[in-house]
PDB file of C-alpha atoms in Angstrom:
ATOM      1  CA  MET A  14       0.000   0.000   0.000  1.00  0.00           C
ATOM      2  CA  ASN A  15       2.709   2.461   0.922  1.00  0.00           C
ATOM      3  CA  ASP A  16       4.489   1.766  -2.370  1.00  0.00           C
ATOM      4  CA  VAL A  17       1.587   3.251  -4.339  1.00  0.00           C
ATOM      5  CA  ILE A  18       1.327   6.284  -2.077  1.00  0.00           C
ATOM      6  CA  ASN A  19       5.076   6.838  -1.946  1.00  0.00           C
ATOM      7  CA  ARG A  20       5.377   6.779  -5.732  1.00  0.00           C
ATOM      8  CA  ILE A  21       2.882   9.640  -5.973  1.00  0.00           C
ATOM      9  CA  ILE A  22       4.463  11.622  -3.136  1.00  0.00           C
ATOM     10  CA  GLU A  23       7.977  11.125  -4.525  1.00  0.00           C
ATOM     11  CA  LYS A  24       6.845  12.999  -7.638  1.00  0.00           C
ATOM     12  CA  GLY A  25       5.911  15.975  -5.442  1.00  0.00           C
ATOM     13  CA  TYR A  26       2.145  15.497  -5.111  1.00  0.00           C
ATOM     14  CA  GLU A  27      -0.196  15.325  -2.144  1.00  0.00           C
ATOM     15  CA  CYS A  28      -1.724  11.907  -1.630  1.00  0.00           C
ATOM     16  CA  PHE A  29      -4.285  10.568   0.848  1.00  0.00           C
ATOM     17  CA  ILE A  30      -6.155   7.335   1.443  1.00  0.00           C
ATOM     18  CA  VAL A  31      -9.812   8.308   1.735  1.00  0.00           C
ATOM     19  CA  GLY A  32     -13.289   6.922   2.119  1.00  0.00           C
ATOM     20  CA  GLY A  33     -14.428   3.433   2.989  1.00  0.00           C
ATOM     21  CA  TYR A  34     -10.996   1.965   3.636  1.00  0.00           C
ATOM     22  CA  VAL A  35     -10.370   4.560   6.357  1.00  0.00           C
ATOM     23  CA  ARG A  36     -13.872   4.096   7.783  1.00  0.00           C
ATOM     24  CA  ASP A  37     -13.341   0.327   7.928  1.00  0.00           C
ATOM     25  CA  TYR A  38      -9.872   0.795   9.441  1.00  0.00           C
ATOM     26  CA  LEU A  39     -11.381   2.940  12.221  1.00  0.00           C
ATOM     27  CA  LEU A  40     -14.069   0.306  12.810  1.00  0.00           C
ATOM     28  CA  GLY A  41     -11.475  -2.471  13.024  1.00  0.00           C
ATOM     29  CA  MET A  42     -12.587  -4.069   9.752  1.00  0.00           C
ATOM     30  CA  THR A  43     -10.368  -5.387   6.972  1.00  0.00           C
ATOM     31  CA  SER A  44     -10.702  -3.912   3.496  1.00  0.00           C
ATOM     32  CA  TYR A  45      -8.766  -4.407   0.286  1.00  0.00           C
ATOM     33  CA  ASP A  46     -10.386  -1.606  -1.719  1.00  0.00           C
ATOM     34  CA  ILE A  47      -8.363   1.552  -1.304  1.00  0.00           C
ATOM     35  CA  ASP A  48      -9.419   4.944  -2.620  1.00  0.00           C
ATOM     36  CA  ILE A  49      -6.608   7.433  -2.991  1.00  0.00           C
ATOM     37  CA  CYS A  50      -7.045  11.084  -3.892  1.00  0.00           C
ATOM     38  CA  THR A  51      -4.294  13.393  -4.974  1.00  0.00           C
ATOM     39  CA  ASN A  52      -3.613  16.783  -6.473  1.00  0.00           C
ATOM     40  CA  ALA A  53      -1.806  15.004  -9.330  1.00  0.00           C
ATOM     41  CA  LYS A  54      -3.781  15.356 -12.559  1.00  0.00           C
ATOM     42  CA  ILE A  55      -4.833  12.181 -14.368  1.00  0.00           C
ATOM     43  CA  ASP A  56      -2.075  12.525 -16.992  1.00  0.00           C
ATOM     44  CA  GLU A  57       0.479  12.821 -14.185  1.00  0.00           C
ATOM     45  CA  ILE A  58      -0.950   9.712 -12.502  1.00  0.00           C
ATOM     46  CA  ILE A  59      -0.712   7.849 -15.806  1.00  0.00           C
ATOM     47  CA  ASN A  60       2.930   8.972 -16.109  1.00  0.00           C
ATOM     48  CA  ILE A  61       3.675   7.605 -12.639  1.00  0.00           C
ATOM     49  CA  PHE A  62       2.044   4.182 -13.106  1.00  0.00           C
ATOM     50  CA  GLY A  63       2.121   3.746 -16.879  1.00  0.00           C
ATOM     51  CA  ASN A  64       0.416   0.557 -18.045  1.00  0.00           C
ATOM     52  CA  GLU A  65       0.315  -1.093 -14.617  1.00  0.00           C
ATOM     53  CA  GLY A  66      -3.405  -0.353 -14.415  1.00  0.00           C
ATOM     54  CA  THR A  67      -6.278   1.167 -16.362  1.00  0.00           C
ATOM     55  CA  TYR A  68      -7.595   4.697 -16.401  1.00  0.00           C
ATOM     56  CA  ASN A  69     -10.616   6.779 -17.261  1.00  0.00           C
ATOM     57  CA  LYS A  70      -9.670  10.352 -18.107  1.00  0.00           C
ATOM     58  CA  GLN A  71     -13.313  11.511 -18.005  1.00  0.00           C
ATOM     59  CA  TYR A  72     -13.463  10.634 -14.285  1.00  0.00           C
ATOM     60  CA  TYR A  73      -9.827  11.548 -13.553  1.00  0.00           C
ATOM     61  CA  SER A  74      -9.361   8.008 -12.236  1.00  0.00           C
ATOM     62  CA  TYR A  75      -6.712   5.325 -12.417  1.00  0.00           C
ATOM     63  CA  HIS A  76      -7.367   1.732 -11.295  1.00  0.00           C
ATOM     64  CA  LEU A  77      -4.547  -0.465 -10.099  1.00  0.00           C
ATOM     65  CA  THR A  78      -4.381  -3.924  -8.529  1.00  0.00           C
ATOM     66  CA  LYS A  79      -1.371  -4.986  -6.485  1.00  0.00           C
ATOM     67  CA  GLY A  80      -1.691  -8.333  -4.754  1.00  0.00           C
ATOM     68  CA  LYS A  81      -4.975  -8.416  -2.888  1.00  0.00           C
ATOM     69  CA  TYR A  82      -5.376  -4.622  -2.919  1.00  0.00           C
ATOM     70  CA  HIS A  83      -7.464  -2.726  -5.457  1.00  0.00           C
ATOM     71  CA  TYR A  84      -6.615   0.964  -5.754  1.00  0.00           C
ATOM     72  CA  ASP A  85      -8.784   3.674  -7.231  1.00  0.00           C
ATOM     73  CA  ILE A  86      -6.596   6.756  -7.574  1.00  0.00           C
ATOM     74  CA  THR A  87      -8.384   9.996  -8.460  1.00  0.00           C
ATOM     75  CA  THR A  88      -7.455  13.603  -8.924  1.00  0.00           C
ATOM     76  CA  TYR A  89      -9.183  15.935  -6.449  1.00  0.00           C
ATOM     77  CA  ARG A  90     -12.475  16.762  -8.154  1.00  0.00           C
ATOM     78  CA  HIS A  91     -15.909  18.344  -8.032  1.00  0.00           C
ATOM     79  CA  GLU A  92     -18.885  16.559  -9.519  1.00  0.00           C
ATOM     80  CA  LEU A  93     -20.929  19.318 -11.140  1.00  0.00           C
ATOM     81  CA  GLU A  94     -23.714  17.503 -12.953  1.00  0.00           C
ATOM     82  CA  TYR A  95     -25.330  14.056 -12.826  1.00  0.00           C
ATOM     83  CA  LYS A  96     -27.357  12.059 -15.310  1.00  0.00           C
ATOM     84  CA  LYS A  97     -28.777   8.594 -14.630  1.00  0.00           C
ATOM     85  CA  ASN A  98     -27.034   8.472 -11.249  1.00  0.00           C
ATOM     86  CA  LYS A  99     -23.569   9.116 -12.719  1.00  0.00           C
ATOM     87  CA  PRO A 100     -21.511  12.292 -12.698  1.00  0.00           C
ATOM     88  CA  ILE A 101     -21.313  13.574 -16.277  1.00  0.00           C
ATOM     89  CA  LYS A 102     -19.605  16.896 -15.660  1.00  0.00           C
ATOM     90  CA  LEU A 103     -16.552  17.089 -13.437  1.00  0.00           C
ATOM     91  CA  GLU A 104     -13.797  19.570 -12.770  1.00  0.00           C
ATOM     92  CA  VAL A 105     -10.525  19.413 -10.913  1.00  0.00           C
ATOM     93  CA  ALA A 106     -10.693  20.605  -7.291  1.00  0.00           C
ATOM     94  CA  SER A 107      -7.789  22.301  -5.554  1.00  0.00           C
ATOM     95  CA  SER A 108      -7.743  20.608  -2.147  1.00  0.00           C
ATOM     96  CA  LEU A 109      -8.455  17.495  -0.161  1.00  0.00           C
ATOM     97  CA  LYS A 110     -11.320  19.233   1.642  1.00  0.00           C
ATOM     98  CA  GLU A 111     -13.025  20.172  -1.627  1.00  0.00           C
ATOM     99  CA  ASP A 112     -12.767  16.550  -2.743  1.00  0.00           C
ATOM    100  CA  LEU A 113     -14.203  15.267   0.533  1.00  0.00           C
ATOM    101  CA  LEU A 114     -17.209  17.584   0.206  1.00  0.00           C
ATOM    102  CA  ARG A 115     -18.304  15.744  -2.963  1.00  0.00           C
ATOM    103  CA  ARG A 116     -18.570  12.417  -1.140  1.00  0.00           C
ATOM    104  CA  ASP A 117     -21.815  10.746  -0.188  1.00  0.00           C
ATOM    105  CA  PHE A 118     -21.816  10.217   3.590  1.00  0.00           C
ATOM    106  CA  THR A 119     -19.846  11.733   6.433  1.00  0.00           C
ATOM    107  CA  ILE A 120     -18.512   8.316   7.461  1.00  0.00           C
ATOM    108  CA  ASN A 121     -16.770   8.193   4.053  1.00  0.00           C
ATOM    109  CA  THR A 122     -14.944  11.521   4.409  1.00  0.00           C
ATOM    110  CA  PHE A 123     -12.012  10.406   6.535  1.00  0.00           C
ATOM    111  CA  ALA A 124      -8.465  10.412   5.231  1.00  0.00           C
ATOM    112  CA  LEU A 125      -5.102   8.952   6.161  1.00  0.00           C
ATOM    113  CA  ASP A 126      -1.819  10.532   5.156  1.00  0.00           C
ATOM    114  CA  LYS A 127       1.343   8.634   4.207  1.00  0.00           C
ATOM    115  CA  ASP A 128       2.211   8.231   7.893  1.00  0.00           C
ATOM    116  CA  ASN A 129      -1.251   6.801   8.723  1.00  0.00           C
ATOM    117  CA  LYS A 130      -2.170  10.058  10.481  1.00  0.00           C
ATOM    118  CA  PHE A 131      -5.959  10.311  10.736  1.00  0.00           C
ATOM    119  CA  ILE A 132      -7.527  13.383   9.100  1.00  0.00           C
ATOM    120  CA  ASP A 133     -11.129  14.479   9.743  1.00  0.00           C
ATOM    121  CA  LEU A 134     -11.606  17.809   7.953  1.00  0.00           C
ATOM    122  CA  LEU A 135     -15.423  17.651   8.114  1.00  0.00           C
ATOM    123  CA  ASN A 136     -15.660  16.705  11.823  1.00  0.00           C
ATOM    124  CA  SER A 137     -17.319  13.396  10.957  1.00  0.00           C
ATOM    125  CA  LYS A 138     -15.845  11.235  13.708  1.00  0.00           C
ATOM    126  CA  LYS A 139     -18.873  11.908  15.876  1.00  0.00           C
ATOM    127  CA  ASP A 140     -21.137  10.293  13.275  1.00  0.00           C
ATOM    128  CA  LEU A 141     -18.894   7.235  13.261  1.00  0.00           C
ATOM    129  CA  ASN A 142     -18.870   7.142  17.069  1.00  0.00           C
ATOM    130  CA  TYR A 143     -22.652   7.523  17.286  1.00  0.00           C
ATOM    131  CA  LYS A 144     -23.180   5.107  14.365  1.00  0.00           C
ATOM    132  CA  ILE A 145     -25.079   7.605  12.203  1.00  0.00           C
ATOM    133  CA  ILE A 146     -25.358   7.627   8.411  1.00  0.00           C
ATOM    134  CA  ARG A 147     -25.519  11.317   7.400  1.00  0.00           C
ATOM    135  CA  VAL A 148     -25.280  12.855   3.934  1.00  0.00           C
ATOM    136  CA  VAL A 149     -22.492  15.335   3.176  1.00  0.00           C
ATOM    137  CA  GLY A 150     -24.213  18.572   2.178  1.00  0.00           C
ATOM    138  CA  ASN A 151     -27.884  18.917   1.278  1.00  0.00           C
ATOM    139  CA  THR A 152     -29.595  15.567   1.818  1.00  0.00           C
ATOM    140  CA  THR A 153     -32.320  15.995  -0.793  1.00  0.00           C
ATOM    141  CA  ASP A 154     -29.965  17.276  -3.480  1.00  0.00           C
ATOM    142  CA  LYS A 155     -27.386  14.536  -2.907  1.00  0.00           C
ATOM    143  CA  LEU A 156     -29.934  11.707  -2.842  1.00  0.00           C
ATOM    144  CA  LEU A 157     -31.791  12.963  -5.921  1.00  0.00           C
ATOM    145  CA  GLU A 158     -28.675  13.530  -8.043  1.00  0.00           C
ATOM    146  CA  ASP A 159     -27.596   9.912  -7.478  1.00  0.00           C
ATOM    147  CA  LYS A 160     -30.440   7.688  -6.299  1.00  0.00           C
ATOM    148  CA  THR A 161     -28.093   4.760  -5.700  1.00  0.00           C
ATOM    149  CA  ARG A 162     -26.978   6.677  -2.607  1.00  0.00           C
ATOM    150  CA  ILE A 163     -30.335   5.760  -1.052  1.00  0.00           C
ATOM    151  CA  ILE A 164     -29.481   2.080  -1.427  1.00  0.00           C
ATOM    152  CA  ARG A 165     -25.948   2.701  -0.177  1.00  0.00           C
ATOM    153  CA  ALA A 166     -27.282   4.485   2.926  1.00  0.00           C
ATOM    154  CA  ILE A 167     -29.563   1.574   3.744  1.00  0.00           C
ATOM    155  CA  ARG A 168     -26.807  -0.960   3.003  1.00  0.00           C
ATOM    156  CA  PHE A 169     -24.375   0.862   5.322  1.00  0.00           C
ATOM    157  CA  ALA A 170     -27.032   1.070   8.031  1.00  0.00           C
ATOM    158  CA  CYS A 171     -27.628  -2.681   7.760  1.00  0.00           C
ATOM    159  CA  THR A 172     -24.063  -3.943   7.319  1.00  0.00           C
ATOM    160  CA  LEU A 173     -22.464  -1.606   9.858  1.00  0.00           C
ATOM    161  CA  ASP A 174     -25.420  -1.639  12.281  1.00  0.00           C
ATOM    162  CA  PHE A 175     -25.743   2.160  12.018  1.00  0.00           C
ATOM    163  CA  GLU A 176     -28.847   4.376  12.033  1.00  0.00           C
ATOM    164  CA  LEU A 177     -29.987   6.672   9.234  1.00  0.00           C
ATOM    165  CA  ASP A 178     -30.060  10.301  10.356  1.00  0.00           C
ATOM    166  CA  ASP A 179     -33.410  12.113  10.574  1.00  0.00           C
ATOM    167  CA  GLU A 180     -32.953  13.951   7.248  1.00  0.00           C
ATOM    168  CA  ILE A 181     -32.477  10.695   5.345  1.00  0.00           C
ATOM    169  CA  LYS A 182     -35.485   9.161   7.131  1.00  0.00           C
ATOM    170  CA  GLU A 183     -37.598  12.203   6.248  1.00  0.00           C
ATOM    171  CA  PHE A 184     -36.444  12.046   2.615  1.00  0.00           C
ATOM    172  CA  LEU A 185     -37.461   8.381   2.437  1.00  0.00           C
ATOM    173  CA  LYS A 186     -40.918   9.173   3.828  1.00  0.00           C
ATOM    174  CA  THR A 187     -41.620  11.954   1.340  1.00  0.00           C
ATOM    175  CA  LYS A 188     -40.086  10.610  -1.900  1.00  0.00           C
TER     176      LYS A 188
END
């Protein structure tokens, strides 16, 4: 895992493990799917890893498998427009925090740096501690732009034994 991160950092870029892997790590669960976000642009990521993996320039993403680990490396980004539950218009973001704000639920906004230092820029640890599934940003907007988030919220509540927050419950009652 550190090899992938170090290769990005050695080229002078920021690099963080984010999302579900960090959430699972904090919950004491094992995960082999690792999301990494970086300020390196997709072409720079491709230059670092070459043909070791596959990439999708439209989503600024590079996929890499090393042993049992599956890496999804993405440039910091904003998702500006959705169609059929997929982002169709994206732009590069300038910081880790901006990237975290695009994510679905607060429990998926944690990050780890190269030294495994825990980063919680959105103060989401309380939701993890209280076992709450809460949307990042406006609940209605986020759940309507990508309806699969509704299923993900319910799945997380069931598999992690968490509760949906009141805004998600209200959304489900009215939609």
